[in-house]
Short mmCIF file of C-alpha atoms and ligand atoms in Angstrom, two decimals:
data_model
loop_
_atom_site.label_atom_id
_atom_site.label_comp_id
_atom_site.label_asym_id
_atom_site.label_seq_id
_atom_site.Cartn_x
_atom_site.Cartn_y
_atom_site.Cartn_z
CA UNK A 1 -5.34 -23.15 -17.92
CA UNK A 2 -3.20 -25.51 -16.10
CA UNK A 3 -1.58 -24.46 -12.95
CA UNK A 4 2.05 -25.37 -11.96
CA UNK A 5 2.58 -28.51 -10.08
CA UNK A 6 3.12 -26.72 -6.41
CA UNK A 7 1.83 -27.83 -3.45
CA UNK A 8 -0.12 -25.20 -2.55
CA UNK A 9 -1.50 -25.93 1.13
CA UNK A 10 2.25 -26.46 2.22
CA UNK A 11 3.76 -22.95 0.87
CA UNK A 12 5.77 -20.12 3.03
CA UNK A 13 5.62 -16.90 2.88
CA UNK A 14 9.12 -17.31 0.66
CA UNK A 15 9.94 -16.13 -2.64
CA UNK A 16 9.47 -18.82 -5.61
CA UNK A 17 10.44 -17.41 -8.98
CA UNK A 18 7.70 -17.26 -11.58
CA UNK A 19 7.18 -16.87 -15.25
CA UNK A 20 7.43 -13.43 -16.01
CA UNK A 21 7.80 -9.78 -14.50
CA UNK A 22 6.88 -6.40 -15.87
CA UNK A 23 9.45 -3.85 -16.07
CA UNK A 24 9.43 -0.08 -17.04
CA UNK A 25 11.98 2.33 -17.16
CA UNK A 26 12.32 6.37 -16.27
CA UNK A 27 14.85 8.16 -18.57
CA UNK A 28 14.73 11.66 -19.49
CA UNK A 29 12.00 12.88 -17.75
CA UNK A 30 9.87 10.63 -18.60
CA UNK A 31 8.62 6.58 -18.22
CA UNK A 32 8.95 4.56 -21.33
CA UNK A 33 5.77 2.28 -22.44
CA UNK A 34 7.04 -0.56 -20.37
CA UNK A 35 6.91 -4.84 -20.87
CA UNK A 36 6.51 -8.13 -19.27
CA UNK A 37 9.95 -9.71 -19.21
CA UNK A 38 11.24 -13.06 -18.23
CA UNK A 39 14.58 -12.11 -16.41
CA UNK A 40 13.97 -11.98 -13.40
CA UNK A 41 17.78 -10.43 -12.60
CA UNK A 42 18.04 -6.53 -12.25
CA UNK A 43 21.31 -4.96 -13.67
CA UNK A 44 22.13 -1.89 -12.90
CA UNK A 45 25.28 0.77 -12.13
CA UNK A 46 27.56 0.70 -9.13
CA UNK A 47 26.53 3.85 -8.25
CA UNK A 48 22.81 3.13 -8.32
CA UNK A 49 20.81 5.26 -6.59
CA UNK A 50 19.60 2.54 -4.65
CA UNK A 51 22.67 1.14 -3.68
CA UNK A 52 24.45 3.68 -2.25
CA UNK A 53 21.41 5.56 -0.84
CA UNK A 54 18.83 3.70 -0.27
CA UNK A 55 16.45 5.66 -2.75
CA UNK A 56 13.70 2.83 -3.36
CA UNK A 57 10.46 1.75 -2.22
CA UNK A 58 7.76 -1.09 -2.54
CA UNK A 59 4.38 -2.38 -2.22
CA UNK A 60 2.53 -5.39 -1.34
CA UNK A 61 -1.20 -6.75 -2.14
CA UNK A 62 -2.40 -10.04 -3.46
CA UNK A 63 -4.23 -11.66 -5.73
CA UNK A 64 -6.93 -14.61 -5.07
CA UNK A 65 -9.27 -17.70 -6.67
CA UNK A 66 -12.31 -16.96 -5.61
CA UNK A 67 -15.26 -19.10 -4.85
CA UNK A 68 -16.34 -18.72 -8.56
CA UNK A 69 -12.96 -19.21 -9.77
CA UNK A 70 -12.59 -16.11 -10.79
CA UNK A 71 -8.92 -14.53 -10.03
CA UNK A 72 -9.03 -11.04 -8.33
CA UNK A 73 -7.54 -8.82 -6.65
CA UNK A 74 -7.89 -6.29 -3.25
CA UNK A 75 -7.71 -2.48 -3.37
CA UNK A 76 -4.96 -2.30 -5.68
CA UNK A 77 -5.51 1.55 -6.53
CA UNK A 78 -4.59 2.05 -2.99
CA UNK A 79 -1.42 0.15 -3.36
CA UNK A 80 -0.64 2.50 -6.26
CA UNK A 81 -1.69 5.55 -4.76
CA UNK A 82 0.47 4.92 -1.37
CA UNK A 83 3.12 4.52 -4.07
CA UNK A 84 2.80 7.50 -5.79
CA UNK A 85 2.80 8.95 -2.34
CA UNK A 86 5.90 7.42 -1.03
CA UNK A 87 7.69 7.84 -4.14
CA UNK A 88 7.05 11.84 -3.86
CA UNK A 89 8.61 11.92 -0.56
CA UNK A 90 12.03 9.84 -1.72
CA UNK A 91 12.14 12.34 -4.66
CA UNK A 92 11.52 9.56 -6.83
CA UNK A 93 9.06 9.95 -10.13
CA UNK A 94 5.95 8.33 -9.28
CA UNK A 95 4.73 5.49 -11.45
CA UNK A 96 0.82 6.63 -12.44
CA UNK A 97 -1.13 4.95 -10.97
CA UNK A 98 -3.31 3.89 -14.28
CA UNK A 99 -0.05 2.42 -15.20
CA UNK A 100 0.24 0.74 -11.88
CA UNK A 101 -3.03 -1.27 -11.91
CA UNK A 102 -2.61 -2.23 -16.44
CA UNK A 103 0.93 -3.38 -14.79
CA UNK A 104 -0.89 -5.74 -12.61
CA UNK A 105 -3.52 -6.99 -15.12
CA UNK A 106 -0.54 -8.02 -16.98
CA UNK A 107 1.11 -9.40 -14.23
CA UNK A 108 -1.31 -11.56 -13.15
CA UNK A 109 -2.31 -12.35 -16.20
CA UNK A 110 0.98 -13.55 -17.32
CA UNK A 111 1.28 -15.73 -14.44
CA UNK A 112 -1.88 -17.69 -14.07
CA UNK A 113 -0.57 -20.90 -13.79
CA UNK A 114 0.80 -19.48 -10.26
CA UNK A 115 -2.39 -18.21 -8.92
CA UNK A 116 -3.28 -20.77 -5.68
CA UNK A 117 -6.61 -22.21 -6.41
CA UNK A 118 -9.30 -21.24 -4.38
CA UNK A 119 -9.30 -23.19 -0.89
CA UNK A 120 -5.75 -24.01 -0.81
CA UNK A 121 -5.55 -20.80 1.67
CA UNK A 122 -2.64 -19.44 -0.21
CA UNK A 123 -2.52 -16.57 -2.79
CA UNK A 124 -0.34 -14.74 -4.69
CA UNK A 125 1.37 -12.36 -3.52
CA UNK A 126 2.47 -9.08 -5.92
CA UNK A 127 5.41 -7.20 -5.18
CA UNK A 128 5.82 -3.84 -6.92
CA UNK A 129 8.85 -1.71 -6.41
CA UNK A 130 10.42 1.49 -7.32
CA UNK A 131 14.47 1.95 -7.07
CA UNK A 132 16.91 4.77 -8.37
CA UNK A 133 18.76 2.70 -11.00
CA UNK A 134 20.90 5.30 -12.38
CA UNK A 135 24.38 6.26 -10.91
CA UNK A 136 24.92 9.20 -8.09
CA UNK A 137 27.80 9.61 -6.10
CA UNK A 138 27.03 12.72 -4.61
CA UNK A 139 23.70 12.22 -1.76
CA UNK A 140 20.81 13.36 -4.79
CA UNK A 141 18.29 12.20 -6.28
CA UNK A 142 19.09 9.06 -8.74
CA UNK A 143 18.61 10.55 -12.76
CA UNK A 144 16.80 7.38 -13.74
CA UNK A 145 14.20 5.05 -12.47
CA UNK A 146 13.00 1.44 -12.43
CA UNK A 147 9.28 0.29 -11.63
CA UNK A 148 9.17 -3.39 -11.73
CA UNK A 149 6.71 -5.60 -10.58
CA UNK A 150 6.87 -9.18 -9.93
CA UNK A 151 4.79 -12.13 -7.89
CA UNK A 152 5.48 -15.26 -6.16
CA UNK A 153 3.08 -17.73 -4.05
CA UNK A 154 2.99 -17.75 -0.77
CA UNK A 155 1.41 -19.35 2.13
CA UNK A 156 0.73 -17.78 5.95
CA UNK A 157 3.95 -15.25 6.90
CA UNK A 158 4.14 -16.69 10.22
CA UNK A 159 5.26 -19.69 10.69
CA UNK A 160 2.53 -20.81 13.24
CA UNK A 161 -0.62 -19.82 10.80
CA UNK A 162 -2.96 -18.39 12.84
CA UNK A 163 -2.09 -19.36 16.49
CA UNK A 164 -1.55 -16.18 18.63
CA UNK A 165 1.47 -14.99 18.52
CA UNK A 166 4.54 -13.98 21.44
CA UNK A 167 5.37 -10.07 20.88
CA UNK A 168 8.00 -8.17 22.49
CA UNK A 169 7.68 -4.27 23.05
CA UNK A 170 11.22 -3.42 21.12
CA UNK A 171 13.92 -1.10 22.41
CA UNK A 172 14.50 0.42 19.66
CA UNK A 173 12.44 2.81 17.62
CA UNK A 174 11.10 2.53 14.13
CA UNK A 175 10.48 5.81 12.84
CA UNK A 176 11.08 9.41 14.22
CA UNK A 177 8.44 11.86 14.15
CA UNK A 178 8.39 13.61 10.89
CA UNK A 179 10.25 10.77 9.43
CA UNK A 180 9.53 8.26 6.94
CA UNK A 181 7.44 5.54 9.02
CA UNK A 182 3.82 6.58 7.04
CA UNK A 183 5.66 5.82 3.65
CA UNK A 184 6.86 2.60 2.16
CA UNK A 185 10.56 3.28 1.76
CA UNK A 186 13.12 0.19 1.77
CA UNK A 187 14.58 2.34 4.52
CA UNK A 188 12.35 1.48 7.18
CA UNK A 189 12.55 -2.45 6.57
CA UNK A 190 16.43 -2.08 6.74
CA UNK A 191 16.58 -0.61 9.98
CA UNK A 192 14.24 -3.18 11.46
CA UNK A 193 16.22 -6.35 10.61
CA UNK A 194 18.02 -5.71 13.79
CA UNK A 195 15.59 -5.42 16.30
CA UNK A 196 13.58 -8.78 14.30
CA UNK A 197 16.52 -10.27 14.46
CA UNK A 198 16.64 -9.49 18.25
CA UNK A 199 12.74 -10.50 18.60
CA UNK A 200 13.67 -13.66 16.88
CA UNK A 201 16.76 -14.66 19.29
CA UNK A 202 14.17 -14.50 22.42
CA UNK A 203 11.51 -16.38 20.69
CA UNK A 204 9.11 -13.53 19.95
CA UNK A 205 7.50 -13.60 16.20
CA UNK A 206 7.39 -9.61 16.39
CA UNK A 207 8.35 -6.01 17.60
CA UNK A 208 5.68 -3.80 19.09
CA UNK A 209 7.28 -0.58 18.68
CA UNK A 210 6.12 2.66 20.79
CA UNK A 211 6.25 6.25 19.32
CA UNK A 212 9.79 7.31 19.11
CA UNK A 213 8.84 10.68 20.96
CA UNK A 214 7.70 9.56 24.46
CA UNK A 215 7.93 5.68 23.99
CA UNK A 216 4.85 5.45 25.62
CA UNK A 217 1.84 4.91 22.85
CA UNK A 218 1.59 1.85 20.92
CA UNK A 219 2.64 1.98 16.91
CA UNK A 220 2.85 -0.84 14.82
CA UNK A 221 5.30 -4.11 14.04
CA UNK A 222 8.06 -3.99 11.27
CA UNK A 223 5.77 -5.65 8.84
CA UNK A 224 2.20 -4.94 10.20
CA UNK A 225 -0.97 -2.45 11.95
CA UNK A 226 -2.49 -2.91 15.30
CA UNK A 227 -6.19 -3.68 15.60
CA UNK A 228 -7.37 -4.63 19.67
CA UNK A 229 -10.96 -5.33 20.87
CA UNK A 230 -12.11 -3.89 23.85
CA UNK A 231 -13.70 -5.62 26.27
CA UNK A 232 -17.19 -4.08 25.11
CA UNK A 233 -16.19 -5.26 21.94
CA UNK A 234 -15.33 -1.64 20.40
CA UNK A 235 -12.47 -2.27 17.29
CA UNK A 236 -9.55 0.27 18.69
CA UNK A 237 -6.95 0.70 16.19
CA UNK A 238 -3.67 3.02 17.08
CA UNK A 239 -3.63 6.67 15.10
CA UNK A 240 -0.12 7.65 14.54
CA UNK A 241 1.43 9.67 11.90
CA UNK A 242 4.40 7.93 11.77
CA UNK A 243 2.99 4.35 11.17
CA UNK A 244 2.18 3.23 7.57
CA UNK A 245 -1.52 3.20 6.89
CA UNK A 246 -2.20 -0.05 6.46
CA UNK A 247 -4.48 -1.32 3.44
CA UNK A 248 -6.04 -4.14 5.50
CA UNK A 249 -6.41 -1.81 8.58
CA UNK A 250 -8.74 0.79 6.95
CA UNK A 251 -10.76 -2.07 5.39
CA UNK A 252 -11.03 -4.12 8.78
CA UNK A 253 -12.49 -0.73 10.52
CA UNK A 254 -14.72 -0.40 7.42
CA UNK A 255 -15.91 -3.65 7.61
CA UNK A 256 -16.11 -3.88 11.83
CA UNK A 257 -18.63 -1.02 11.34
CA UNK A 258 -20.75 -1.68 8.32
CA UNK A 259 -20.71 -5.11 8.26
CA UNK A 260 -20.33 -6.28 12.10
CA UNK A 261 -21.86 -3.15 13.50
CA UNK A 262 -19.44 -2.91 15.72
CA UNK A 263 -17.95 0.46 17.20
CA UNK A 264 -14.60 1.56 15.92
CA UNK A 265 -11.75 4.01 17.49
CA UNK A 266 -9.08 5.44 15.47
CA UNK A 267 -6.92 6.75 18.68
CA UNK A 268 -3.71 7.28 19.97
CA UNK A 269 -3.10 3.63 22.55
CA UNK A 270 -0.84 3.64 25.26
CA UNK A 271 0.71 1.29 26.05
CA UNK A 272 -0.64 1.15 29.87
CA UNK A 273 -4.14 0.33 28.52
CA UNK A 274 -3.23 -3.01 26.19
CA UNK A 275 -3.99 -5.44 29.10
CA UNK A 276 -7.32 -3.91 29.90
CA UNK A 277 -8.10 -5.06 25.97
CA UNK A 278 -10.11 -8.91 25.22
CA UNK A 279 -8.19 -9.91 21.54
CA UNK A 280 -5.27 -7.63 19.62
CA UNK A 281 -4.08 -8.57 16.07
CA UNK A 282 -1.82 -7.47 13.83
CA UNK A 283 -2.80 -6.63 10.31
CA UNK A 284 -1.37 -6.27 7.00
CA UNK A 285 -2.06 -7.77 3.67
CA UNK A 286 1.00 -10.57 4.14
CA UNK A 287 -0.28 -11.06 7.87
CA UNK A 288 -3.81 -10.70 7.03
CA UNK A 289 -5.02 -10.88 10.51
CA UNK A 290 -2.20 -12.88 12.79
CA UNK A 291 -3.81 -12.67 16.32
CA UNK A 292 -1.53 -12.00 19.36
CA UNK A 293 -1.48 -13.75 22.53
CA UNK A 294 1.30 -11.88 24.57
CA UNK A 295 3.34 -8.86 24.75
CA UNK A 296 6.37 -8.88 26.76
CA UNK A 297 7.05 -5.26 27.99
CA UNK A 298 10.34 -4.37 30.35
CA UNK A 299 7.34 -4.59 33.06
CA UNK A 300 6.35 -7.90 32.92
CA UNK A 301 3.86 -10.01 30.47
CA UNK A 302 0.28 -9.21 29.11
CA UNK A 303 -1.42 -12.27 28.38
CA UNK A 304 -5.14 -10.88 26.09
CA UNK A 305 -7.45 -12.75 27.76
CA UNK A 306 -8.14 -14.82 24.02
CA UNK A 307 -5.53 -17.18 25.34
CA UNK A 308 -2.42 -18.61 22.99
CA UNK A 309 -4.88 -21.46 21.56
CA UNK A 310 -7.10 -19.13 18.86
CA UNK A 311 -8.22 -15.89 17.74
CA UNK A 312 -10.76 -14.18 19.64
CA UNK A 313 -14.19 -14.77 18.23
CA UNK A 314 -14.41 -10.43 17.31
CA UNK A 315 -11.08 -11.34 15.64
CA UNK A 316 -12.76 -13.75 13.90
CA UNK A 317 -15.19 -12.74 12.32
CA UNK A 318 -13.25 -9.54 11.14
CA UNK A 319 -10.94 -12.09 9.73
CA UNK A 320 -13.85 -14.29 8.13
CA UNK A 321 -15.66 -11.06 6.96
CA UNK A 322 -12.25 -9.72 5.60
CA UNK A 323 -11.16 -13.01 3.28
CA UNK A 324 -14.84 -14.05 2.58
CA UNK A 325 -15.04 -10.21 0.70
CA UNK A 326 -11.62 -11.29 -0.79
CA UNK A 327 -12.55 -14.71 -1.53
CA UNK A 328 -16.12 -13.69 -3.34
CA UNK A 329 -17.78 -15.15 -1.02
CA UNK A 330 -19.25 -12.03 1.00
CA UNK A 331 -20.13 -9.05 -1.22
CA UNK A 332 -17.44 -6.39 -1.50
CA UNK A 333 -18.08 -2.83 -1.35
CA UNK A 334 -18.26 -0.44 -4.22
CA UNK A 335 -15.43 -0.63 -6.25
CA UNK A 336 -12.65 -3.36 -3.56
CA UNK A 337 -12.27 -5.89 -6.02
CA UNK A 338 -10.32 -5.43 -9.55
CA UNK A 339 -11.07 -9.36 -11.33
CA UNK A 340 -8.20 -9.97 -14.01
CA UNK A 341 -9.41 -13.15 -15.19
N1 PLP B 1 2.82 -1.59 8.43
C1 PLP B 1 3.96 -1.92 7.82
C2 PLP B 1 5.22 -1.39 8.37
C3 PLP B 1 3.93 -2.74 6.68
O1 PLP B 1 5.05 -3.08 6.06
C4 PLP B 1 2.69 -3.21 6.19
C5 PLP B 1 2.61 -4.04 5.00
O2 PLP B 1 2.44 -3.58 3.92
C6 PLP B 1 1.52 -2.85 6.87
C7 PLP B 1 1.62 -2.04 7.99
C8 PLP B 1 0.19 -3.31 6.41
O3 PLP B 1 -0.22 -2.59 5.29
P1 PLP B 1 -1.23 -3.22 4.23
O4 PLP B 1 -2.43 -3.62 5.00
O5 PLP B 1 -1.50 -2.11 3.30
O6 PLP B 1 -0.53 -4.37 3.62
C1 COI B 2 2.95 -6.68 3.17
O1 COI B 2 2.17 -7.04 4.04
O2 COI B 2 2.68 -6.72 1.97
C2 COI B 2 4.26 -6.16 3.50
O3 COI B 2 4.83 -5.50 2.68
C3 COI B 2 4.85 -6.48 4.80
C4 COI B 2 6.17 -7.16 4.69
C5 COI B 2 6.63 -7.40 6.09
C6 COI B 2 6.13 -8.44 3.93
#
């Protein structure tokens, strides 16, 4: 098959439209059988549920060449099952999640020629979403649906790769306690575009934001988990019920334990104890594993000791252990990898 003529090594983390999409449509109670489509344009009421209210939600993962040139993908059930669960709390139909993953063989499938070829360091990244496309105009539920699912290459999400990155600890909060910051609603990325924007101004890549409640234990970014190492090399990864939970963050403790033997600690972090840690990351499936160098807090600057040049070696070999199981070249556990083609 041949592939496009991109250049992959040089490619953002920025949309590029591809061949075809795969649409389905909730009417009635009930999903219809659904189809790849080329329009990539979405037209729907005024009085969308989406539009005026927000009611939608989405999902990331990606697919990869690996060694053997085989094109696969990471975990996807979980992508569909955070999905379902995310769409139950927006009152929103959830798209079954066998339907989710034959959406994504045909996907992928459909848009080969797009896949980045194995050692280009790119991949491609799947977007599936979920939006009230029929009109409300009282605050209720939307009474019809739209799953679509589309994918575009990309390259790193930040802009410096993976050099260690300048945090801020934000101002503002990103999700209230019994709120919506463990699901994937379109809400919580609309409220952050602020405070990035603010991050960005100062010349910080990200937000650190502490728990709405007492502001003083550490969350997550807008787009990404927390893993730190301790200095006895323990993987310490914040436990919050109003973060999302992370894909890539359950996998990295997974593999930190059974395949690095190191210790792991799903715990609440305040924010007093991040400069006693050696190496912090954020983690995600867009920012893999994007290692930080500082945090500025309203108390001054915490430097990790791994220094604004690299990752810390703990950080990586998560991060080597992590895309070598993507990658095929490091056995995956039972049941990680879904090949398409
Ligand atoms: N936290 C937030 C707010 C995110 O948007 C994401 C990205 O999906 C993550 C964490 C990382 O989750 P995952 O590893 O499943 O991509
Ligand atoms: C992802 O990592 O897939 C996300 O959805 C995060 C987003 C900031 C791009």
């Amino acid at each position: 098959m041949d592939k496009k003529q991109i250049d992959w090594g040089s490619l953002e983390f920025k949309y590029i439209k591809t061949d075809s999409r795969y649409v389905s449509y909730y009417k009635d109670n009930q999903w219809d059988a659904g189809a790849m489509v080329e329009d990539a344009n979405v037209c729907i009421s005024e009085s969308a549920g989406v539009l005026q209210y927000a009611q939608t939600c989405f999902e990331g993962l990606k697919a990869y060449t690996t060694v053997d040139n085989r094109v696969v993908t990471f975990r996807p059930d979980l992508n569909a099952m955070r999905m379902y669960e995310t769409a139950d709390r927006l009152l929103m139909p959830p798209f079954p999640i066998d339907r989710f993953l034959d959406a994504l063989d045909k996907l992928v499938t459909a848009n080969l020629a797009y896949v980045p070829p194995y050692g280009t360091g790119a991949s491609l990244y799947i977007r599936p979403f979920l939006f009230g496309s029929g009109a409300v105009i009282g605050v209720a539920p939307a009474p019809e649906y739209t799953f679509r699912m589309f994918c575009t290459p990309v390259g790193p999400y930040f802009k410096s790769g993976i050099k260690p990155l300048k945090l801020q600890v934000s101002d503002y909060d990103r999700a209230a306690p019994r709120g919506t910051g463990h699901i994937k609603g379109g809400l919580n990325y609309a409220m952050s575009l602020y405070p990035g924007h603010d991050a960005h101004k100062k010349g910080f890549a990200e937000n650190l934001y502490l728990d709405a409640a007492t502001h003083s234990f550490v969350e997550e970014t807008g787009g990404a988990n927390f893993i730190f190492i301790t200095k006895d090399n323990k993987v310490v990864t914040p436990k919050s019920s109003t973060i999302l939970p992370s894909i890539t963050r359950r996998s990295l403790m997974y593999v930190a334990k059974e395949y690095l033997n190191l210790e792991t600690e799903e715990r609440e972090v305040p924010l007093s104890e991040v400069s006693e840690f050696a190496e912090g990351g954020l983690c995600g499936t867009a920012a893999v594993i994007s290692p930080i160098g500082s945090i500025t807090t309203k108390d001054g600057v915490i430097n990790l000791p791994s220094g604004m040049e690299k990752m810390g070696p703990i950080t990586q070999k998560l991060y080597d252990t992590l895309t070598g199981i993507q990658l095929g070249k490091i056995e995956a556990p039972e049941g990680w990898i879904r090949t398409i083609a």
